[in-house]
Short mmCIF file of C-alpha atoms in Angstrom, two decimals:
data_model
loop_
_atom_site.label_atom_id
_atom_site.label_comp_id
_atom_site.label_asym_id
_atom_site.label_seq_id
_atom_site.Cartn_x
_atom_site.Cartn_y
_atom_site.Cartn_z
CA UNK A 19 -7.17 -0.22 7.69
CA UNK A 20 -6.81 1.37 11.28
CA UNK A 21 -9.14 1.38 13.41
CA UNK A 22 -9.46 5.89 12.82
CA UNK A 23 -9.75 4.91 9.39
CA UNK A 24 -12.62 2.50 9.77
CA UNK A 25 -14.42 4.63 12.23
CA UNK A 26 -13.92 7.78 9.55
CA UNK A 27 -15.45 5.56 6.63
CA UNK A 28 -18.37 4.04 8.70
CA UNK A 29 -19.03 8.06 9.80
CA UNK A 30 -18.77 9.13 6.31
CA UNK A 31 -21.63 6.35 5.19
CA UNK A 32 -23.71 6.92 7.82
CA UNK A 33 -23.59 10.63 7.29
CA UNK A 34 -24.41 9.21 3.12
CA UNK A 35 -26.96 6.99 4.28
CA UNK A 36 -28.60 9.47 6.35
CA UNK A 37 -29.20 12.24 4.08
CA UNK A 38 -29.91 9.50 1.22
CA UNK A 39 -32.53 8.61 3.14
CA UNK A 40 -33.49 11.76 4.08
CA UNK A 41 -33.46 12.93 0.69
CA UNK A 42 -34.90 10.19 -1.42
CA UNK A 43 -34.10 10.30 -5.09
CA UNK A 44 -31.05 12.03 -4.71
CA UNK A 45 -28.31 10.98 -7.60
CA UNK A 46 -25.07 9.77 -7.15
CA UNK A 47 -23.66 12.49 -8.40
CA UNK A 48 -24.64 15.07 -5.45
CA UNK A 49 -23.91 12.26 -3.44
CA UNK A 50 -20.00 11.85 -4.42
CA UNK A 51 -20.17 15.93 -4.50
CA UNK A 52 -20.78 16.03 -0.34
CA UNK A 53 -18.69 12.90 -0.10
CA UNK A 54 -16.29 15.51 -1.30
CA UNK A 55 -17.32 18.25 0.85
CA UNK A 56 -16.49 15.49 3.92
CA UNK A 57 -13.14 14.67 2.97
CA UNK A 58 -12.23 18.67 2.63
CA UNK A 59 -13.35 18.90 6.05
CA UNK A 60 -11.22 16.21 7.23
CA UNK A 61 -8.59 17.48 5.22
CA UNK A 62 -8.49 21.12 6.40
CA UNK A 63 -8.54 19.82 10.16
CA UNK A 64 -5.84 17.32 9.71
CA UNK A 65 -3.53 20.05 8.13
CA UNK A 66 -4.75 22.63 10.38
CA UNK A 67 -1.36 21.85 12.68
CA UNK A 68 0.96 21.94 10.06
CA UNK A 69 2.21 25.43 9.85
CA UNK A 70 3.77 25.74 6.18
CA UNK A 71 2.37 24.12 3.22
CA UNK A 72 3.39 24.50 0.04
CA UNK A 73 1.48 23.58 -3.34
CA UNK A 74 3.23 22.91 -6.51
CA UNK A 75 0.33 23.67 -9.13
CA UNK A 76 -0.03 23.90 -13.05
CA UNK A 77 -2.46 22.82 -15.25
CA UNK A 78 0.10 22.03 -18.03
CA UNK A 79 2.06 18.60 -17.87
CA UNK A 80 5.62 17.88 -18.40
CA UNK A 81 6.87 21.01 -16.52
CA UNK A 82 8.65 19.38 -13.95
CA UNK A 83 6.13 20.09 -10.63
CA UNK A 84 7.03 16.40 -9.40
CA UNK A 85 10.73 17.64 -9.52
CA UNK A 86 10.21 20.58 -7.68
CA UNK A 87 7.77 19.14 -5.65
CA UNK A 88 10.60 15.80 -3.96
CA UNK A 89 13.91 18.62 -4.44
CA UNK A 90 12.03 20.91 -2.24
CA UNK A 91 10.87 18.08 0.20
CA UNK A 92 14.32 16.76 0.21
CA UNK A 93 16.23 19.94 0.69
CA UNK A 94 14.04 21.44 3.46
CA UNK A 95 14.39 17.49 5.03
CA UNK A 96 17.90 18.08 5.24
CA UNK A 97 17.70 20.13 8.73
CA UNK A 98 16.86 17.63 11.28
CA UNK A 99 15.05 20.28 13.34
CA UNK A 100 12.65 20.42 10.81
CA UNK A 101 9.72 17.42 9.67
CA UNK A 102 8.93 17.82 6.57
CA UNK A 103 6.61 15.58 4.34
CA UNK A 104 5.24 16.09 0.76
CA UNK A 105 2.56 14.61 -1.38
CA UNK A 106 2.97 14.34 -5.06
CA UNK A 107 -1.01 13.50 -6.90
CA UNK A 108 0.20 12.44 -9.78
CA UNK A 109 -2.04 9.99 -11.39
CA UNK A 110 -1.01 10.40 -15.17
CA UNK A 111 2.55 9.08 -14.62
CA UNK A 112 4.16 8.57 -11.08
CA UNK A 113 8.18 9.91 -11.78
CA UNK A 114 8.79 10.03 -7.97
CA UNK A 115 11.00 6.52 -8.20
CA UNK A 116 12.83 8.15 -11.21
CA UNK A 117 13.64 11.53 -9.36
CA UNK A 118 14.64 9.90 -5.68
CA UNK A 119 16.80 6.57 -7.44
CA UNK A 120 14.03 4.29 -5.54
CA UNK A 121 12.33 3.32 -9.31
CA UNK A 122 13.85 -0.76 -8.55
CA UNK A 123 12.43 -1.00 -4.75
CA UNK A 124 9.53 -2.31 -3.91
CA UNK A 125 6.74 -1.51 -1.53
CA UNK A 126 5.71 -4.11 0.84
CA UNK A 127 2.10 -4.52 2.40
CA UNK A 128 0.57 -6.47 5.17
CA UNK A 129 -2.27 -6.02 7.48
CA UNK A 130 -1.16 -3.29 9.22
CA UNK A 131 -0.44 -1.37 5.75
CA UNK A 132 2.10 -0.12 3.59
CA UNK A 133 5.62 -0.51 4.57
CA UNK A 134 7.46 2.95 2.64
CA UNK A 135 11.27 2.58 1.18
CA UNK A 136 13.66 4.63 3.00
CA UNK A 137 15.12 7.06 0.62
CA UNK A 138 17.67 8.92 2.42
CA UNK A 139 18.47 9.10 5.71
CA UNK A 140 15.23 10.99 6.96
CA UNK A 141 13.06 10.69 3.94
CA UNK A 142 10.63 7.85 3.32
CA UNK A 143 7.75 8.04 0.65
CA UNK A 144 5.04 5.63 -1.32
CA UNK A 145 4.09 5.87 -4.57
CA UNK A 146 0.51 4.34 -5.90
CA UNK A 147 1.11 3.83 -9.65
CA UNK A 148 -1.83 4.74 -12.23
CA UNK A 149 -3.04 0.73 -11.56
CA UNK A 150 -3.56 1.74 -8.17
CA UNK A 151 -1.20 -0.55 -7.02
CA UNK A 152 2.24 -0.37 -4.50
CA UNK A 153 4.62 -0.99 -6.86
CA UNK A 154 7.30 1.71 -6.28
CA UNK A 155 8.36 3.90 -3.49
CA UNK A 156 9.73 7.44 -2.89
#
């Protein structure tokens, strides 16, 4: 974990710890709820310098959004004036390795993290499979 990471999670507990104690008798529950308030936050600032974002929604499976979603990534990649990155939640069945030809690589981690496959020439990705675990990149 970097050292922003550790320092986000220790501010995050203490912020839990502080209104636990606060607030005694307080279930889990509303607990994970402003846990998830937190993390919005953190979110919205994060992304607040990124000036197009694009979301890939639908509530029905098996329609292709993880398609879309690394085609759309990879096409817009292709001009080098441009970064682009995208993030594919897909916890029910990763299909990034299938849809970038990276489904045989593997990801490699050490202390300083996760080490992402290159996929094309300016397109590197990591995929956490339903386990949780590093097994394939994209």
């Amino acid at each position: 974990m970097r050292d922003m990471e550790r320092k986000f999670k220790r501010d995050i507990e203490d912020i839990l710890g502080t209104f636990a104690k606060n607030f005694p008798g307080t279930q889990l529950p509303m607990l994970s709820v402003m846990l998830g308030v937190i993390y919005l936050v953190v979110v919205r600032e994060r992304l607040a310098s990124v000036k197009n974002k694009v979301l890939v929604l639908s509530g029905k499976g098996g329609l292709g959004k993880s398609t879309v979603s690394a085609m759309l990534g990879l096409t817009l990649a292709l001009d080098d004036s441009k970064e682009v990155g995208f993030l594919d939640i897909d916890i029910c069945g990763p299909s990034q390795p299938r849809v970038l030809g990276t489904a045989e690589e593997k990801v490699h981690s050490s202390g300083a993290g996760w080490s992402p496959v290159l996929c094309t020439r300016n397109a590197v990705s990591c995929v956490v499979d339903e386990d949780l675990g590093t097994r394939h990149p994209t």
